[in-house]
PDB file of C-alpha atoms in Angstrom:
ATOM      1  CA  MET A   1      14.027   8.525   5.548  1.00 91.00           C
ATOM      2  CA  ASN A   2      16.257   5.362   5.039  1.00 94.00           C
ATOM      3  CA  ILE A   3      15.433   3.322   7.949  1.00 96.00           C
ATOM      4  CA  PHE A   4      15.002  -0.753   8.562  1.00 95.00           C
ATOM      5  CA  ASN A   5      16.773  -1.183   5.218  1.00 95.00           C
ATOM      6  CA  ILE A   6      14.048   0.517   3.383  1.00 96.00           C
ATOM      7  CA  HIS A   7      13.116   4.057   2.483  1.00 96.00           C
ATOM      8  CA  LEU A   8       9.863   5.127   4.269  1.00 96.00           C
ATOM      9  CA  GLU A   9       8.164   8.630   3.991  1.00 97.00           C
ATOM     10  CA  PHE A  10       7.274   9.599   7.458  1.00 96.00           C
ATOM     11  CA  ASN A  11       6.128  13.472   6.283  1.00 96.00           C
ATOM     12  CA  ARG A  12       2.437  13.457   4.865  1.00 96.00           C
ATOM     13  CA  GLU A  13       3.264  16.655   2.991  1.00 97.00           C
ATOM     14  CA  LYS A  14       6.474  15.234   1.382  1.00 97.00           C
ATOM     15  CA  LEU A  15       4.814  12.021   0.581  1.00 98.00           C
ATOM     16  CA  TYR A  16       1.888  13.709  -1.543  1.00 98.00           C
ATOM     17  CA  HIS A  17       4.271  16.074  -3.027  1.00 98.00           C
ATOM     18  CA  ALA A  18       6.206  13.117  -4.301  1.00 98.00           C
ATOM     19  CA  ILE A  19       3.144  11.450  -5.687  1.00 98.00           C
ATOM     20  CA  ASP A  20       1.690  14.630  -7.101  1.00 98.00           C
ATOM     21  CA  LYS A  21       4.854  15.535  -9.007  1.00 98.00           C
ATOM     22  CA  ARG A  22       5.117  11.946 -10.586  1.00 98.00           C
ATOM     23  CA  ILE A  23       1.452  12.097 -11.674  1.00 98.00           C
ATOM     24  CA  ALA A  24       2.023  15.745 -13.067  1.00 97.00           C
ATOM     25  CA  GLU A  25       5.169  14.788 -15.008  1.00 97.00           C
ATOM     26  CA  LYS A  26       3.168  11.859 -16.370  1.00 96.00           C
ATOM     27  CA  GLU A  27       5.794   9.251 -15.420  1.00 97.00           C
ATOM     28  CA  ALA A  28       5.458   5.806 -14.118  1.00 98.00           C
ATOM     29  CA  GLY A  29       5.975   4.504 -10.903  1.00 98.00           C
ATOM     30  CA  TYR A  30       4.703   2.469  -7.891  1.00 98.00           C
ATOM     31  CA  VAL A  31       4.031   3.325  -4.262  1.00 98.00           C
ATOM     32  CA  CYS A  32       4.356   0.676  -1.643  1.00 97.00           C
ATOM     33  CA  VAL A  33       2.083   1.335   1.644  1.00 95.00           C
ATOM     34  CA  CYS A  34       4.151  -0.401   4.155  1.00 94.00           C
ATOM     35  CA  ASP A  35       2.733  -1.816   7.186  1.00 91.00           C
ATOM     36  CA  SER A  36       4.118  -4.058   9.956  1.00 90.00           C
ATOM     37  CA  SER A  37       3.588  -7.029   7.728  1.00 90.00           C
ATOM     38  CA  VAL A  38       5.643  -5.586   4.832  1.00 93.00           C
ATOM     39  CA  LEU A  39       8.217  -4.455   6.980  1.00 94.00           C
ATOM     40  CA  THR A  40       8.494  -8.022   8.398  1.00 94.00           C
ATOM     41  CA  ARG A  41       8.641  -9.533   4.983  1.00 94.00           C
ATOM     42  CA  THR A  42      11.413  -7.096   3.781  1.00 95.00           C
ATOM     43  CA  HIS A  43      13.340  -8.079   6.720  1.00 94.00           C
ATOM     44  CA  ASN A  44      13.047 -11.707   6.049  1.00 93.00           C
ATOM     45  CA  GLU A  45      13.084 -11.851   2.176  1.00 95.00           C
ATOM     46  CA  PRO A  46      16.000  -9.788   0.534  1.00 96.00           C
ATOM     47  CA  ALA A  47      14.487 -10.121  -2.869  1.00 97.00           C
ATOM     48  CA  TYR A  48      11.114  -8.878  -1.688  1.00 97.00           C
ATOM     49  CA  ARG A  49      13.002  -5.996   0.096  1.00 97.00           C
ATOM     50  CA  ASP A  50      14.481  -4.880  -3.481  1.00 98.00           C
ATOM     51  CA  VAL A  51      10.899  -4.735  -4.806  1.00 98.00           C
ATOM     52  CA  VAL A  52       9.818  -2.466  -2.082  1.00 98.00           C
ATOM     53  CA  ASN A  53      12.988  -0.201  -2.645  1.00 98.00           C
ATOM     54  CA  GLY A  54      12.267   0.114  -6.260  1.00 98.00           C
ATOM     55  CA  ALA A  55       9.136   2.285  -5.366  1.00 98.00           C
ATOM     56  CA  PHE A  56       9.808   6.158  -6.126  1.00 98.00           C
ATOM     57  CA  VAL A  57       8.096   6.531  -2.395  1.00 98.00           C
ATOM     58  CA  ASN A  58       6.966   4.457   0.239  1.00 97.00           C
ATOM     59  CA  SER A  59       4.144   5.378   2.882  1.00 96.00           C
ATOM     60  CA  CYS A  60       4.461   4.034   6.301  1.00 94.00           C
ATOM     61  CA  ASP A  61       1.088   2.479   7.066  1.00 88.00           C
ATOM     62  CA  GLY A  62       1.708   1.148  10.325  1.00 79.00           C
ATOM     63  CA  SER A  63       1.317   2.997  13.713  1.00 82.00           C
ATOM     64  CA  SER A  64       3.505   0.146  15.343  1.00 86.00           C
ATOM     65  CA  VAL A  65       6.366   0.716  12.714  1.00 91.00           C
ATOM     66  CA  CYS A  66       6.120   4.603  13.062  1.00 91.00           C
ATOM     67  CA  ALA A  67       6.296   4.173  16.941  1.00 90.00           C
ATOM     68  CA  MET A  68       9.457   2.029  16.755  1.00 92.00           C
ATOM     69  CA  ALA A  69      11.013   4.701  14.533  1.00 94.00           C
ATOM     70  CA  HIS A  70      10.174   7.464  16.753  1.00 93.00           C
ATOM     71  CA  ARG A  71      11.770   5.581  19.529  1.00 92.00           C
ATOM     72  CA  LEU A  72      14.958   5.381  17.646  1.00 93.00           C
ATOM     73  CA  TYR A  73      15.198   8.682  15.983  1.00 93.00           C
ATOM     74  CA  GLY A  74      12.502  10.981  17.844  1.00 91.00           C
ATOM     75  CA  GLY A  75      11.013  13.750  15.785  1.00 89.00           C
ATOM     76  CA  LYS A  76       7.480  14.253  14.269  1.00 89.00           C
ATOM     77  CA  LEU A  77       6.797  11.075  12.438  1.00 94.00           C
ATOM     78  CA  GLU A  78       3.799  10.302  10.675  1.00 93.00           C
ATOM     79  CA  SER A  79       1.875   7.138   9.407  1.00 92.00           C
ATOM     80  CA  VAL A  80      -0.302   7.486   6.295  1.00 93.00           C
ATOM     81  CA  ASN A  81      -2.230   4.552   5.579  1.00 90.00           C
ATOM     82  CA  GLY A  82      -4.088   2.992   2.475  1.00 91.00           C
ATOM     83  CA  PRO A  83      -7.525   4.194   3.201  1.00 91.00           C
ATOM     84  CA  GLU A  84      -6.504   7.706   3.440  1.00 93.00           C
ATOM     85  CA  ILE A  85      -4.290   7.689   0.300  1.00 96.00           C
ATOM     86  CA  PHE A  86      -7.263   6.092  -1.698  1.00 94.00           C
ATOM     87  CA  SER A  87      -9.961   8.368  -0.357  1.00 92.00           C
ATOM     88  CA  LYS A  88      -7.633  11.361  -1.034  1.00 95.00           C
ATOM     89  CA  TYR A  89      -6.955  10.423  -4.751  1.00 96.00           C
ATOM     90  CA  THR A  90     -10.441   8.884  -5.681  1.00 94.00           C
ATOM     91  CA  ARG A  91     -12.211  12.179  -5.038  1.00 93.00           C
ATOM     92  CA  GLN A  92      -9.976  13.748  -7.539  1.00 95.00           C
ATOM     93  CA  SER A  93     -10.920  13.676 -11.596  1.00 93.00           C
ATOM     94  CA  LEU A  94      -7.770  11.968 -12.460  1.00 96.00           C
ATOM     95  CA  LYS A  95      -8.373   8.783 -14.667  1.00 97.00           C
ATOM     96  CA  GLN A  96      -8.018   5.724 -12.506  1.00 97.00           C
ATOM     97  CA  VAL A  97      -8.123   1.898 -12.763  1.00 97.00           C
ATOM     98  CA  ILE A  98      -8.512  -0.580  -9.988  1.00 96.00           C
ATOM     99  CA  LEU A  99      -6.768  -3.779 -10.688  1.00 97.00           C
ATOM    100  CA  GLY A 100      -7.999  -6.887  -8.861  1.00 92.00           C
ATOM    101  CA  ASN A 101     -10.476  -7.170  -6.074  1.00 89.00           C
ATOM    102  CA  THR A 102     -13.926  -7.845  -6.946  1.00 89.00           C
ATOM    103  CA  GLU A 103     -16.500  -6.032  -9.056  1.00 91.00           C
ATOM    104  CA  GLU A 104     -18.796  -6.030  -6.015  1.00 91.00           C
ATOM    105  CA  ILE A 105     -16.432  -3.965  -4.150  1.00 90.00           C
ATOM    106  CA  VAL A 106     -15.560  -1.777  -6.972  1.00 91.00           C
ATOM    107  CA  GLN A 107     -19.399  -0.914  -7.159  1.00 93.00           C
ATOM    108  CA  LYS A 108     -19.346  -0.028  -3.439  1.00 92.00           C
ATOM    109  CA  VAL A 109     -16.579   2.352  -4.093  1.00 92.00           C
ATOM    110  CA  ARG A 110     -18.650   3.958  -6.977  1.00 93.00           C
ATOM    111  CA  LYS A 111     -21.660   4.478  -4.564  1.00 92.00           C
ATOM    112  CA  MET A 112     -19.528   5.713  -1.756  1.00 91.00           C
ATOM    113  CA  LEU A 113     -18.044   8.357  -4.233  1.00 93.00           C
ATOM    114  CA  ARG A 114     -21.593   9.236  -5.371  1.00 94.00           C
ATOM    115  CA  ASP A 115     -22.885   9.348  -1.926  1.00 92.00           C
ATOM    116  CA  LYS A 116     -20.223  12.045  -1.261  1.00 92.00           C
ATOM    117  CA  GLY A 117     -21.124  14.121  -4.325  1.00 94.00           C
ATOM    118  CA  VAL A 118     -18.354  12.856  -6.315  1.00 93.00           C
ATOM    119  CA  SER A 119     -18.759  11.578  -9.887  1.00 94.00           C
ATOM    120  CA  ASP A 120     -17.466   8.105 -10.316  1.00 94.00           C
ATOM    121  CA  ASP A 121     -16.916   8.341 -14.181  1.00 95.00           C
ATOM    122  CA  HIS A 122     -13.022   8.485 -13.690  1.00 96.00           C
ATOM    123  CA  ILE A 123     -13.223   5.039 -11.920  1.00 95.00           C
ATOM    124  CA  HIS A 124     -12.619   1.969 -13.993  1.00 96.00           C
ATOM    125  CA  HIS A 125     -11.894  -1.618 -13.157  1.00 96.00           C
ATOM    126  CA  ILE A 126      -9.866  -4.257 -14.670  1.00 95.00           C
ATOM    127  CA  ASP A 127     -10.682  -7.799 -13.318  1.00 93.00           C
ATOM    128  CA  LEU A 128      -7.540 -10.006 -12.793  1.00 95.00           C
ATOM    129  CA  PRO A 129      -7.452 -13.825 -12.958  1.00 93.00           C
ATOM    130  CA  PHE A 130      -6.638 -15.582 -10.069  1.00 92.00           C
ATOM    131  CA  CYS A 131      -3.153 -16.955 -10.495  1.00 96.00           C
ATOM    132  CA  ARG A 132       0.452 -16.725  -9.386  1.00 96.00           C
ATOM    133  CA  VAL A 133       2.211 -13.461  -9.702  1.00 97.00           C
ATOM    134  CA  ASP A 134       4.753 -14.898 -12.419  1.00 97.00           C
ATOM    135  CA  ASP A 135       1.640 -16.076 -14.517  1.00 97.00           C
ATOM    136  CA  PHE A 136       0.057 -12.806 -15.121  1.00 97.00           C
ATOM    137  CA  ASP A 137       0.152 -11.557 -18.869  1.00 97.00           C
ATOM    138  CA  TYR A 138       1.749  -8.144 -17.913  1.00 98.00           C
ATOM    139  CA  LYS A 139       2.099  -7.060 -21.563  1.00 97.00           C
ATOM    140  CA  GLU A 140      -1.708  -7.533 -22.032  1.00 97.00           C
ATOM    141  CA  ILE A 141      -2.611  -5.856 -18.796  1.00 97.00           C
ATOM    142  CA  SER A 142      -0.616  -2.865 -19.857  1.00 97.00           C
ATOM    143  CA  MET A 143      -1.958  -2.565 -23.080  1.00 96.00           C
ATOM    144  CA  GLN A 144      -5.292  -2.163 -21.511  1.00 95.00           C
ATOM    145  CA  ILE A 145      -4.007   0.405 -19.451  1.00 96.00           C
ATOM    146  CA  LYS A 146      -2.259   2.355 -21.913  1.00 94.00           C
ATOM    147  CA  GLU A 147      -5.284   2.313 -24.240  1.00 93.00           C
ATOM    148  CA  MET A 148      -7.330   4.268 -21.512  1.00 93.00           C
ATOM    149  CA  ASP A 149      -4.498   6.465 -20.371  1.00 94.00           C
ATOM    150  CA  TYR A 150      -4.821   6.259 -16.712  1.00 96.00           C
ATOM    151  CA  ASP A 151      -3.104   8.581 -14.266  1.00 97.00           C
ATOM    152  CA  ILE A 152      -3.664   6.392 -11.342  1.00 98.00           C
ATOM    153  CA  ILE A 153      -3.543   2.479 -11.043  1.00 98.00           C
ATOM    154  CA  TRP A 154      -4.761   0.843  -7.801  1.00 97.00           C
ATOM    155  CA  VAL A 155      -3.379  -2.686  -7.438  1.00 97.00           C
ATOM    156  CA  SER A 156      -5.550  -4.551  -4.673  1.00 93.00           C
ATOM    157  CA  LEU A 157      -3.815  -7.970  -4.594  1.00 94.00           C
ATOM    158  CA  GLY A 158      -2.538  -8.220  -1.019  1.00 88.00           C
ATOM    159  CA  ASN A 159       1.024  -8.197   0.007  1.00 88.00           C
ATOM    160  CA  PRO A 160       3.461  -9.569  -1.224  1.00 94.00           C
ATOM    161  CA  LYS A 161       1.785 -10.279  -4.289  1.00 96.00           C
ATOM    162  CA  GLN A 162       0.764  -6.618  -5.135  1.00 97.00           C
ATOM    163  CA  GLU A 163       4.230  -5.218  -4.515  1.00 98.00           C
ATOM    164  CA  ILE A 164       5.721  -7.753  -6.836  1.00 98.00           C
ATOM    165  CA  PHE A 165       2.933  -7.482  -9.403  1.00 98.00           C
ATOM    166  CA  MET A 166       3.849  -3.664  -9.745  1.00 98.00           C
ATOM    167  CA  SER A 167       7.547  -3.994  -9.877  1.00 98.00           C
ATOM    168  CA  LYS A 168       6.875  -6.597 -12.812  1.00 98.00           C
ATOM    169  CA  MET A 169       4.446  -4.354 -14.422  1.00 98.00           C
ATOM    170  CA  LEU A 170       6.510  -1.138 -14.210  1.00 98.00           C
ATOM    171  CA  PRO A 171       8.705  -1.939 -17.336  1.00 98.00           C
ATOM    172  CA  TYR A 172       5.548  -2.005 -19.516  1.00 97.00           C
ATOM    173  CA  LEU A 173       4.212   1.375 -18.605  1.00 97.00           C
ATOM    174  CA  ASN A 174       5.253   4.881 -19.868  1.00 95.00           C
ATOM    175  CA  LYS A 175       2.991   6.732 -17.506  1.00 96.00           C
ATOM    176  CA  GLY A 176       0.702   5.866 -14.397  1.00 97.00           C
ATOM    177  CA  VAL A 177       1.432   5.938 -10.654  1.00 98.00           C
ATOM    178  CA  MET A 178       0.751   2.452  -9.250  1.00 98.00           C
ATOM    179  CA  PHE A 179      -0.394   2.122  -5.438  1.00 98.00           C
ATOM    180  CA  GLY A 180      -0.220  -1.271  -3.636  1.00 96.00           C
ATOM    181  CA  ILE A 181      -3.544  -0.751  -1.757  1.00 90.00           C
ATOM    182  CA  GLY A 182      -4.432  -4.065  -0.422  1.00 81.00           C
ATOM    183  CA  ALA A 183      -7.445  -4.022   1.472  1.00 79.00           C
ATOM    184  CA  ALA A 184      -7.972  -0.381   1.600  1.00 83.00           C
ATOM    185  CA  LEU A 185     -10.906  -0.580  -0.750  1.00 83.00           C
ATOM    186  CA  ASN A 186     -12.606  -2.868   1.721  1.00 81.00           C
ATOM    187  CA  PHE A 187     -11.874  -0.530   4.706  1.00 80.00           C
ATOM    188  CA  CYS A 188     -13.148   2.429   2.503  1.00 81.00           C
ATOM    189  CA  VAL A 189     -16.716   0.820   1.770  1.00 79.00           C
ATOM    190  CA  GLY A 190     -17.169  -0.684   5.171  1.00 73.00           C
ATOM    191  CA  ASP A 191     -16.529  -4.377   4.318  1.00 64.00           C
ATOM    192  CA  LEU A 192     -13.526  -4.207   6.915  1.00 54.00           C
ATOM    193  CA  SER A 193     -13.874  -1.971  10.069  1.00 52.00           C
ATOM    194  CA  MET A 194     -11.476   0.615  11.074  1.00 50.00           C
ATOM    195  CA  PRO A 195     -11.092   0.389  14.823  1.00 48.00           C
ATOM    196  CA  LYS A 196     -12.744   2.982  16.883  1.00 50.00           C
ATOM    197  CA  PHE A 197     -10.062   2.877  19.725  1.00 44.00           C
ATOM    198  CA  HIS A 198      -6.538   3.915  19.887  1.00 45.00           C
ATOM    199  CA  VAL A 199      -3.609   4.347  22.456  1.00 43.00           C
ATOM    200  CA  GLY A 200      -1.644   7.537  21.407  1.00 45.00           C
ATOM    201  CA  SER A 201      -0.918   6.904  17.857  1.00 44.00           C
ATOM    202  CA  LEU A 202      -1.333   3.003  17.883  1.00 44.00           C
ATOM    203  CA  ARG A 203      -4.528   2.300  16.004  1.00 52.00           C
ATOM    204  CA  PHE A 204      -4.817  -1.437  16.477  1.00 47.00           C
ATOM    205  CA  ILE A 205      -6.239  -2.061  13.023  1.00 54.00           C
ATOM    206  CA  TRP A 206      -4.401  -5.721  13.210  1.00 48.00           C
ATOM    207  CA  LEU A 207      -6.692  -6.506  16.311  1.00 50.00           C
ATOM    208  CA  THR A 208      -9.875  -5.400  14.251  1.00 54.00           C
ATOM    209  CA  ARG A 209      -8.717  -7.705  11.494  1.00 53.00           C
ATOM    210  CA  LEU A 210      -7.694 -10.402  13.822  1.00 48.00           C
ATOM    211  CA  PHE A 211     -11.471 -10.886  14.582  1.00 50.00           C
ATOM    212  CA  GLU A 212     -12.539 -10.891  10.899  1.00 54.00           C
ATOM    213  CA  ASP A 213      -9.766 -13.190   9.538  1.00 53.00           C
ATOM    214  CA  PRO A 214      -8.284 -15.058  12.627  1.00 54.00           C
ATOM    215  CA  ILE A 215      -6.394 -17.818  10.955  1.00 54.00           C
ATOM    216  CA  ARG A 216      -4.576 -15.667   8.483  1.00 58.00           C
ATOM    217  CA  GLN A 217      -4.064 -12.846  11.027  1.00 54.00           C
ATOM    218  CA  ILE A 218      -2.752 -15.098  13.628  1.00 53.00           C
ATOM    219  CA  LYS A 219       0.104 -16.583  11.404  1.00 61.00           C
ATOM    220  CA  MET A 220       0.902 -12.915  10.183  1.00 60.00           C
ATOM    221  CA  ASN A 221       1.166 -11.417  13.622  1.00 63.00           C
ATOM    222  CA  TRP A 222       3.073 -14.176  14.952  1.00 57.00           C
ATOM    223  CA  ALA A 223       5.740 -13.684  12.366  1.00 69.00           C
ATOM    224  CA  ILE A 224       5.500  -9.862  13.104  1.00 77.00           C
ATOM    225  CA  LEU A 225       6.248 -10.474  16.773  1.00 78.00           C
ATOM    226  CA  LYS A 226       9.092 -12.936  16.188  1.00 81.00           C
ATOM    227  CA  ALA A 227      10.700 -10.149  13.618  1.00 82.00           C
ATOM    228  CA  PHE A 228      10.341  -6.837  15.285  1.00 88.00           C
ATOM    229  CA  PRO A 229      12.941  -7.327  18.182  1.00 88.00           C
ATOM    230  CA  GLY A 230      15.517  -8.138  15.558  1.00 90.00           C
ATOM    231  CA  ILE A 231      14.497  -5.212  13.373  1.00 91.00           C
ATOM    232  CA  TYR A 232      14.667  -2.995  16.317  1.00 90.00           C
ATOM    233  CA  ARG A 233      18.073  -4.190  17.331  1.00 92.00           C
ATOM    234  CA  GLU A 234      19.499  -4.135  13.932  1.00 92.00           C
ATOM    235  CA  GLU A 235      18.296  -0.452  13.144  1.00 93.00           C
ATOM    236  CA  LYS A 236      19.803   0.608  16.746  1.00 92.00           C
ATOM    237  CA  ARG A 237      23.275  -0.829  15.780  1.00 91.00           C
ATOM    238  CA  HIS A 238      23.106   1.209  12.648  1.00 86.00           C
ATOM    239  CA  LEU A 239      22.082   4.069  14.523  1.00 87.00           C
ATOM    240  CA  LYS A 240      25.079   3.836  16.829  1.00 82.00           C
ATOM    241  CA  LYS A 241      27.360   3.606  13.891  1.00 73.00           C
TER     242      LYS A 241
END
């Protein structure tokens, strides 16, 4: 669905079909998992919007984004978040690598899989240096990925860095689906808490994270609150046309 000047897939079945097809055909590409922060940034930064639109499919990872889209267009719209996507594919035996995050978190992912009776032999980790997104050695990283012939590449750098990273990495790959997965690993292993309360489809993940990382979250949520009315009005004008 083309909405808010980007393409978002609000149908879970179609989302997974697009991903599974790309993996089966052994083609390269990337998936952006778009929450309200990503949407706000695409609204404010055209270059970043182009990066997100360079994905072959984008998941709506934001109940507030989904609710706003439903108010405009109606219909059954679904948000599919990063932890769900990560949990679904890490249980499969596809060869996978995690780029970024920490070795400690990766080991917790391995333990989580073993505790669920799933082998972790297909999960690997490539540590990335702490640097600006323009300063990564994309050719060298791609050589490591190609050598191990990975089907899935989890990029855990946080937005907007991970989306820009994937767009810059794509020309170096001949196969492998990249996911900009952010903190999904941390949610999956319990380092960040999923909220236990909700109102309808609204899950209030942002509120949980506010208590765990207040300074960063206050800045981010203030930017979202300022941008959302304009995003809504702009889409409503497009709808009337």
